[in-house]
């Protein structure tokens, strides 16, 4: 990144932490947690410990880091090296990423870049570059309100699993927008805290419905009121959308549908139907996050270095939460900066849309410019110093 853009971004982060460091809350059992951060342009500093949140806030104001993290694990000595920390337990964490949900809008806002010839276009990544036929093509993903809405829907599904299948009271669950492309969910004090990585992997498998076999359907006693996956599959059968042709007539009862599945469908048809039910009813999480018990996790109310948005808690009003408005850090529209945008899709922040832009110099609210610069889509123009034509291709 060019020096001018880096300075503007760093100033923005510094102003945020100077103004809002009080919003960074002390996690429970703060003295047993590992903290970490990474400064702009440098690698991660971790294995830090704090016994009170004030010292940590002071560090944030002084350093204005690019990313701020805290362990979901508790240790007897959090500042020791990993093998000597003395792992005690870890809260369950989940990461839901809009990009992994592969929504149709990706074809509109994603960008691909050929690493051989440098060609860059909007749309889904082709298998080979239409220009030079090379196959090393980078996918540059963006998010929009539609895919973030899909991530929210996925989050609601996860909350349902946590409450009804794992028995974790909602009062112990924290939901945050990650500040980038999805949601982070963390549970406090559940009976799963002592689980190691393998046990957490089993939870991830359960959420995804991995290993569910057709005999689960093959039961005349399957009911939408059943607990766990039985009930989920049954409700999928009952609630098929009106235009679904699986059972021919749409208005047949749940019992008749189940009877058709058991007695009239071929094994292949049952397998296909079950796959659909599992994809629809399961939750797409990043299993690497859930199974890692030595992770440090981005802290709520800290800034996301990939966007400049805030990782913001929305536990109490997830349905009304609008990530692309409510997570803007410093939303003063009158503070504007000139920016040369190399390429970006239409971006919507705080209810206003910008772009798509391609090789254009535009004046943008600072928070929009920060978002684009951190996404690698452009750079701030030093007033009077650089003409856009000189900047193309740099
Ligand atoms: Zn190419
Ligand atoms: Zn989208």
mmCIF file of N, CA, C and O in Angstrom, residues 223-287:
data_model
loop_
_atom_site.group_PDB
_atom_site.id
_atom_site.type_symbol
_atom_site.label_atom_id
_atom_site.label_comp_id
_atom_site.label_asym_id
_atom_site.label_seq_id
_atom_site.Cartn_x
_atom_site.Cartn_y
_atom_site.Cartn_z
ATOM 1 N N UNK A 223 -41.525 -37.040 12.878
ATOM 2 C CA UNK A 223 -42.502 -35.974 13.128
ATOM 3 C C UNK A 223 -41.806 -34.619 13.215
ATOM 4 O O UNK A 223 -40.684 -34.529 13.723
ATOM 5 N N UNK A 224 -42.480 -33.569 12.747
ATOM 6 C CA UNK A 224 -41.888 -32.225 12.846
ATOM 7 C C UNK A 224 -41.602 -31.817 14.285
ATOM 8 O O UNK A 224 -40.810 -30.903 14.523
ATOM 9 N N UNK A 225 -42.227 -32.478 15.243
ATOM 10 C CA UNK A 225 -41.987 -32.132 16.649
ATOM 11 C C UNK A 225 -40.780 -32.873 17.239
ATOM 12 O O UNK A 225 -40.392 -32.616 18.376
ATOM 13 N N UNK A 226 -40.200 -33.778 16.456
ATOM 14 C CA UNK A 226 -39.046 -34.539 16.966
ATOM 15 C C UNK A 226 -37.894 -33.595 17.306
ATOM 16 O O UNK A 226 -37.726 -32.565 16.666
ATOM 17 N N UNK A 227 -37.075 -33.984 18.297
ATOM 18 C CA UNK A 227 -35.889 -33.170 18.582
ATOM 19 C C UNK A 227 -34.796 -33.425 17.537
ATOM 20 O O UNK A 227 -34.846 -34.396 16.797
ATOM 21 N N UNK A 228 -33.830 -32.521 17.506
ATOM 22 C CA UNK A 228 -32.620 -32.715 16.707
ATOM 23 C C UNK A 228 -32.877 -32.778 15.211
ATOM 24 O O UNK A 228 -33.833 -32.189 14.685
ATOM 25 N N UNK A 229 -32.025 -33.528 14.533
ATOM 26 C CA UNK A 229 -32.097 -33.577 13.073
ATOM 27 C C UNK A 229 -33.384 -34.243 12.563
ATOM 28 O O UNK A 229 -33.870 -33.908 11.481
ATOM 29 N N UNK A 230 -33.938 -35.201 13.327
ATOM 30 C CA UNK A 230 -35.197 -35.830 12.881
ATOM 31 C C UNK A 230 -36.260 -34.761 12.654
ATOM 32 O O UNK A 230 -36.910 -34.728 11.617
ATOM 33 N N UNK A 231 -36.416 -33.887 13.640
ATOM 34 C CA UNK A 231 -37.416 -32.823 13.519
ATOM 35 C C UNK A 231 -37.079 -31.854 12.391
ATOM 36 O O UNK A 231 -37.967 -31.371 11.688
ATOM 37 N N UNK A 232 -35.785 -31.575 12.233
ATOM 38 C CA UNK A 232 -35.388 -30.630 11.171
ATOM 39 C C UNK A 232 -35.731 -31.179 9.793
ATOM 40 O O UNK A 232 -36.255 -30.480 8.933
ATOM 41 N N UNK A 233 -35.424 -32.491 9.586
ATOM 42 C CA UNK A 233 -35.743 -33.111 8.292
ATOM 43 C C UNK A 233 -37.268 -33.133 8.103
ATOM 44 O O UNK A 233 -37.784 -32.823 7.026
ATOM 45 N N UNK A 234 -37.984 -33.493 9.161
ATOM 46 C CA UNK A 234 -39.447 -33.558 9.060
ATOM 47 C C UNK A 234 -40.032 -32.176 8.722
ATOM 48 O O UNK A 234 -40.931 -32.058 7.890
ATOM 49 N N UNK A 235 -39.492 -31.144 9.353
ATOM 50 C CA UNK A 235 -40.010 -29.790 9.068
ATOM 51 C C UNK A 235 -39.664 -29.357 7.640
ATOM 52 O O UNK A 235 -40.430 -28.650 7.000
ATOM 53 N N UNK A 236 -38.521 -29.834 7.148
ATOM 54 C CA UNK A 236 -38.173 -29.538 5.751
ATOM 55 C C UNK A 236 -39.209 -30.169 4.824
ATOM 56 O O UNK A 236 -39.677 -29.542 3.871
ATOM 57 N N UNK A 237 -39.586 -31.413 5.127
ATOM 58 C CA UNK A 237 -40.592 -32.113 4.306
ATOM 59 C C UNK A 237 -41.932 -31.367 4.379
ATOM 60 O O UNK A 237 -42.577 -31.099 3.369
ATOM 61 N N UNK A 238 -42.306 -30.994 5.588
ATOM 62 C CA UNK A 238 -43.602 -30.317 5.801
ATOM 63 C C UNK A 238 -43.632 -28.941 5.118
ATOM 64 O O UNK A 238 -44.631 -28.551 4.529
ATOM 65 N N UNK A 239 -42.490 -28.212 5.185
ATOM 66 C CA UNK A 239 -42.507 -26.805 4.783
ATOM 67 C C UNK A 239 -41.975 -26.557 3.373
ATOM 68 O O UNK A 239 -41.605 -25.421 3.054
ATOM 69 N N UNK A 240 -41.918 -27.578 2.532
ATOM 70 C CA UNK A 240 -41.431 -27.359 1.166
ATOM 71 C C UNK A 240 -42.191 -26.209 0.513
ATOM 72 O O UNK A 240 -43.402 -26.088 0.681
ATOM 73 N N UNK A 241 -41.487 -25.352 -0.226
ATOM 74 C CA UNK A 241 -42.179 -24.200 -0.821
ATOM 75 C C UNK A 241 -43.260 -24.607 -1.824
ATOM 76 O O UNK A 241 -43.237 -25.721 -2.362
ATOM 77 N N UNK A 242 -44.196 -23.713 -2.028
ATOM 78 C CA UNK A 242 -45.383 -24.008 -2.834
ATOM 79 C C UNK A 242 -45.045 -24.462 -4.253
ATOM 80 O O UNK A 242 -45.774 -25.270 -4.837
ATOM 81 N N UNK A 243 -43.929 -23.978 -4.806
ATOM 82 C CA UNK A 243 -43.616 -24.325 -6.201
ATOM 83 C C UNK A 243 -42.739 -25.579 -6.304
ATOM 84 O O UNK A 243 -42.290 -25.933 -7.384
ATOM 85 N N UNK A 244 -42.540 -26.267 -5.199
ATOM 86 C CA UNK A 244 -41.688 -27.456 -5.243
ATOM 87 C C UNK A 244 -42.444 -28.630 -5.862
ATOM 88 O O UNK A 244 -43.593 -28.891 -5.532
ATOM 89 N N UNK A 245 -41.753 -29.333 -6.770
ATOM 90 C CA UNK A 245 -42.419 -30.406 -7.523
ATOM 91 C C UNK A 245 -42.090 -31.809 -7.007
ATOM 92 O O UNK A 245 -42.503 -32.801 -7.611
ATOM 93 N N UNK A 246 -41.368 -31.894 -5.897
ATOM 94 C CA UNK A 246 -40.898 -33.208 -5.426
ATOM 95 C C UNK A 246 -42.039 -34.217 -5.305
ATOM 96 O O UNK A 246 -41.909 -35.379 -5.680
ATOM 97 N N UNK A 247 -43.150 -33.770 -4.762
ATOM 98 C CA UNK A 247 -44.249 -34.709 -4.507
ATOM 99 C C UNK A 247 -45.432 -34.474 -5.457
ATOM 100 O O UNK A 247 -46.562 -34.820 -5.141
ATOM 101 N N UNK A 248 -45.128 -33.854 -6.598
ATOM 102 C CA UNK A 248 -46.214 -33.592 -7.543
ATOM 103 C C UNK A 248 -47.154 -32.552 -6.975
ATOM 104 O O UNK A 248 -46.835 -31.372 -6.919
ATOM 105 N N UNK A 249 -48.304 -33.017 -6.480
ATOM 106 C CA UNK A 249 -49.277 -32.078 -5.933
ATOM 107 C C UNK A 249 -48.702 -31.389 -4.694
ATOM 108 O O UNK A 249 -48.146 -32.037 -3.817
ATOM 109 N N UNK A 250 -48.827 -30.085 -4.623
ATOM 110 C CA UNK A 250 -48.205 -29.358 -3.520
ATOM 111 C C UNK A 250 -49.027 -29.419 -2.233
ATOM 112 O O UNK A 250 -48.504 -29.217 -1.152
ATOM 113 N N UNK A 251 -50.315 -29.697 -2.371
ATOM 114 C CA UNK A 251 -51.165 -29.567 -1.184
ATOM 115 C C UNK A 251 -51.343 -30.881 -0.435
ATOM 116 O O UNK A 251 -52.288 -31.040 0.334
ATOM 117 N N UNK A 252 -50.453 -31.855 -0.680
ATOM 118 C CA UNK A 252 -50.624 -33.097 0.079
ATOM 119 C C UNK A 252 -50.011 -32.949 1.470
ATOM 120 O O UNK A 252 -49.114 -32.163 1.688
ATOM 121 N N UNK A 253 -50.538 -33.736 2.382
ATOM 122 C CA UNK A 253 -50.156 -33.569 3.785
ATOM 123 C C UNK A 253 -48.742 -34.073 4.039
ATOM 124 O O UNK A 253 -48.164 -34.816 3.240
ATOM 125 N N UNK A 254 -48.212 -33.702 5.194
ATOM 126 C CA UNK A 254 -46.894 -34.177 5.615
ATOM 127 C C UNK A 254 -46.868 -35.705 5.636
ATOM 128 O O UNK A 254 -45.928 -36.335 5.147
ATOM 129 N N UNK A 255 -47.929 -36.307 6.172
ATOM 130 C CA UNK A 255 -47.969 -37.769 6.294
ATOM 131 C C UNK A 255 -47.910 -38.438 4.914
ATOM 132 O O UNK A 255 -47.225 -39.444 4.724
ATOM 133 N N UNK A 256 -48.624 -37.837 3.942
ATOM 134 C CA UNK A 256 -48.623 -38.431 2.595
ATOM 135 C C UNK A 256 -47.247 -38.265 1.945
ATOM 136 O O UNK A 256 -46.787 -39.144 1.221
ATOM 137 N N UNK A 257 -46.606 -37.143 2.201
ATOM 138 C CA UNK A 257 -45.258 -36.934 1.654
ATOM 139 C C UNK A 257 -44.281 -37.953 2.232
ATOM 140 O O UNK A 257 -43.474 -38.541 1.518
ATOM 141 N N UNK A 258 -44.379 -38.139 3.542
ATOM 142 C CA UNK A 258 -43.476 -39.092 4.198
ATOM 143 C C UNK A 258 -43.729 -40.507 3.664
ATOM 144 O O UNK A 258 -42.784 -41.256 3.366
ATOM 145 N N UNK A 259 -44.988 -40.832 3.484
ATOM 146 C CA UNK A 259 -45.346 -42.145 2.952
ATOM 147 C C UNK A 259 -44.768 -42.329 1.546
ATOM 148 O O UNK A 259 -44.236 -43.389 1.215
ATOM 149 N N UNK A 260 -44.830 -41.286 0.722
ATOM 150 C CA UNK A 260 -44.276 -41.362 -0.641
ATOM 151 C C UNK A 260 -42.768 -41.585 -0.585
ATOM 152 O O UNK A 260 -42.222 -42.406 -1.331
ATOM 153 N N UNK A 261 -42.100 -40.859 0.327
ATOM 154 C CA UNK A 261 -40.643 -41.005 0.456
ATOM 155 C C UNK A 261 -40.271 -42.441 0.813
ATOM 156 O O UNK A 261 -39.331 -43.010 0.263
ATOM 157 N N UNK A 262 -41.032 -43.023 1.753
ATOM 158 C CA UNK A 262 -40.679 -44.352 2.256
ATOM 159 C C UNK A 262 -41.068 -45.445 1.264
ATOM 160 O O UNK A 262 -40.318 -46.374 1.021
ATOM 161 N N UNK A 263 -42.233 -45.278 0.630
ATOM 162 C CA UNK A 263 -42.757 -46.396 -0.156
ATOM 163 C C UNK A 263 -42.674 -46.236 -1.669
ATOM 164 O O UNK A 263 -42.715 -47.222 -2.393
ATOM 165 N N UNK A 264 -42.565 -45.011 -2.173
ATOM 166 C CA UNK A 264 -42.613 -44.841 -3.630
ATOM 167 C C UNK A 264 -41.296 -44.339 -4.222
ATOM 168 O O UNK A 264 -41.076 -44.476 -5.418
ATOM 169 N N UNK A 265 -40.451 -43.723 -3.408
ATOM 170 C CA UNK A 265 -39.211 -43.161 -3.956
ATOM 171 C C UNK A 265 -38.139 -44.240 -4.060
ATOM 172 O O UNK A 265 -38.060 -45.139 -3.221
ATOM 173 N N UNK A 266 -37.296 -44.114 -5.114
ATOM 174 C CA UNK A 266 -36.147 -45.023 -5.221
ATOM 175 C C UNK A 266 -35.095 -44.599 -4.202
ATOM 176 O O UNK A 266 -35.140 -43.492 -3.664
ATOM 177 N N UNK A 267 -34.108 -45.475 -3.975
ATOM 178 C CA UNK A 267 -33.047 -45.152 -3.023
ATOM 179 C C UNK A 267 -32.320 -43.875 -3.467
ATOM 180 O O UNK A 267 -31.985 -43.010 -2.654
ATOM 181 N N UNK A 268 -32.086 -43.770 -4.780
ATOM 182 C CA UNK A 268 -31.384 -42.598 -5.312
ATOM 183 C C UNK A 268 -32.198 -41.323 -5.036
ATOM 184 O O UNK A 268 -31.644 -40.293 -4.625
ATOM 185 N N UNK A 269 -33.498 -41.419 -5.249
ATOM 186 C CA UNK A 269 -34.352 -40.243 -5.002
ATOM 187 C C UNK A 269 -34.338 -39.841 -3.523
ATOM 188 O O UNK A 269 -34.311 -38.657 -3.202
ATOM 189 N N UNK A 270 -34.373 -40.854 -2.650
ATOM 190 C CA UNK A 270 -34.339 -40.562 -1.209
ATOM 191 C C UNK A 270 -33.017 -39.888 -0.845
ATOM 192 O O UNK A 270 -32.984 -38.891 -0.128
ATOM 193 N N UNK A 271 -31.903 -40.440 -1.394
ATOM 194 C CA UNK A 271 -30.591 -39.853 -1.113
ATOM 195 C C UNK A 271 -30.542 -38.390 -1.559
ATOM 196 O O UNK A 271 -30.051 -37.520 -0.846
ATOM 197 N N UNK A 272 -31.042 -38.136 -2.762
ATOM 198 C CA UNK A 272 -31.006 -36.765 -3.287
ATOM 199 C C UNK A 272 -31.860 -35.822 -2.438
ATOM 200 O O UNK A 272 -31.480 -34.703 -2.147
ATOM 201 N N UNK A 273 -33.020 -36.333 -2.051
ATOM 202 C CA UNK A 273 -33.916 -35.513 -1.240
ATOM 203 C C UNK A 273 -33.289 -35.205 0.117
ATOM 204 O O UNK A 273 -33.329 -34.074 0.600
ATOM 205 N N UNK A 274 -32.652 -36.228 0.686
ATOM 206 C CA UNK A 274 -32.021 -36.036 1.994
ATOM 207 C C UNK A 274 -30.875 -35.030 1.898
ATOM 208 O O UNK A 274 -30.712 -34.172 2.779
ATOM 209 N N UNK A 275 -30.098 -35.107 0.817
ATOM 210 C CA UNK A 275 -29.010 -34.129 0.638
ATOM 211 C C UNK A 275 -29.566 -32.715 0.623
ATOM 212 O O UNK A 275 -29.014 -31.807 1.238
ATOM 213 N N UNK A 276 -30.658 -32.542 -0.091
ATOM 214 C CA UNK A 276 -31.286 -31.203 -0.148
ATOM 215 C C UNK A 276 -31.724 -30.752 1.239
ATOM 216 O O UNK A 276 -31.510 -29.611 1.641
ATOM 217 N N UNK A 277 -32.365 -31.680 1.966
ATOM 218 C CA UNK A 277 -32.879 -31.339 3.301
ATOM 219 C C UNK A 277 -31.727 -30.958 4.229
ATOM 220 O O UNK A 277 -31.838 -30.022 5.027
ATOM 221 N N UNK A 278 -30.602 -31.680 4.101
ATOM 222 C CA UNK A 278 -29.456 -31.421 4.984
ATOM 223 C C UNK A 278 -28.834 -30.067 4.661
ATOM 224 O O UNK A 278 -28.515 -29.281 5.556
ATOM 225 N N UNK A 279 -28.674 -29.774 3.372
ATOM 226 C CA UNK A 279 -28.086 -28.481 2.993
ATOM 227 C C UNK A 279 -28.984 -27.343 3.486
ATOM 228 O O UNK A 279 -28.531 -26.344 4.027
ATOM 229 N N UNK A 280 -30.292 -27.525 3.330
ATOM 230 C CA UNK A 280 -31.224 -26.464 3.728
ATOM 231 C C UNK A 280 -31.299 -26.295 5.244
ATOM 232 O O UNK A 280 -31.400 -25.181 5.746
ATOM 233 N N UNK A 281 -31.231 -27.396 5.980
ATOM 234 C CA UNK A 281 -31.456 -27.313 7.428
ATOM 235 C C UNK A 281 -30.167 -27.151 8.218
ATOM 236 O O UNK A 281 -30.192 -26.693 9.357
ATOM 237 N N UNK A 282 -29.018 -27.544 7.637
ATOM 238 C CA UNK A 282 -27.745 -27.453 8.360
ATOM 239 C C UNK A 282 -27.177 -26.043 8.319
ATOM 240 O O UNK A 282 -27.735 -25.143 7.705
ATOM 241 N N UNK A 283 -26.064 -25.879 9.010
ATOM 242 C CA UNK A 283 -25.432 -24.553 9.088
ATOM 243 C C UNK A 283 -24.050 -24.620 8.464
ATOM 244 O O UNK A 283 -23.262 -25.526 8.766
ATOM 245 N N UNK A 284 -23.743 -23.660 7.604
ATOM 246 C CA UNK A 284 -22.416 -23.580 7.010
ATOM 247 C C UNK A 284 -21.538 -22.701 7.885
ATOM 248 O O UNK A 284 -21.691 -21.482 7.908
ATOM 249 N N UNK A 285 -20.661 -23.357 8.651
ATOM 250 C CA UNK A 285 -19.710 -22.598 9.465
ATOM 251 C C UNK A 285 -18.310 -22.913 8.951
ATOM 252 O O UNK A 285 -18.131 -23.842 8.176
ATOM 253 N N UNK A 286 -17.333 -22.137 9.404
ATOM 254 C CA UNK A 286 -15.944 -22.454 9.085
ATOM 255 C C UNK A 286 -15.451 -23.400 10.184
ATOM 256 O O UNK A 286 -15.210 -22.965 11.309
ATOM 257 N N UNK A 287 -15.316 -24.704 9.889
ATOM 258 C CA UNK A 287 -14.960 -25.648 10.959
ATOM 259 C C UNK A 287 -13.585 -25.367 11.556
ATOM 260 O O UNK A 287 -13.332 -25.684 12.714
#
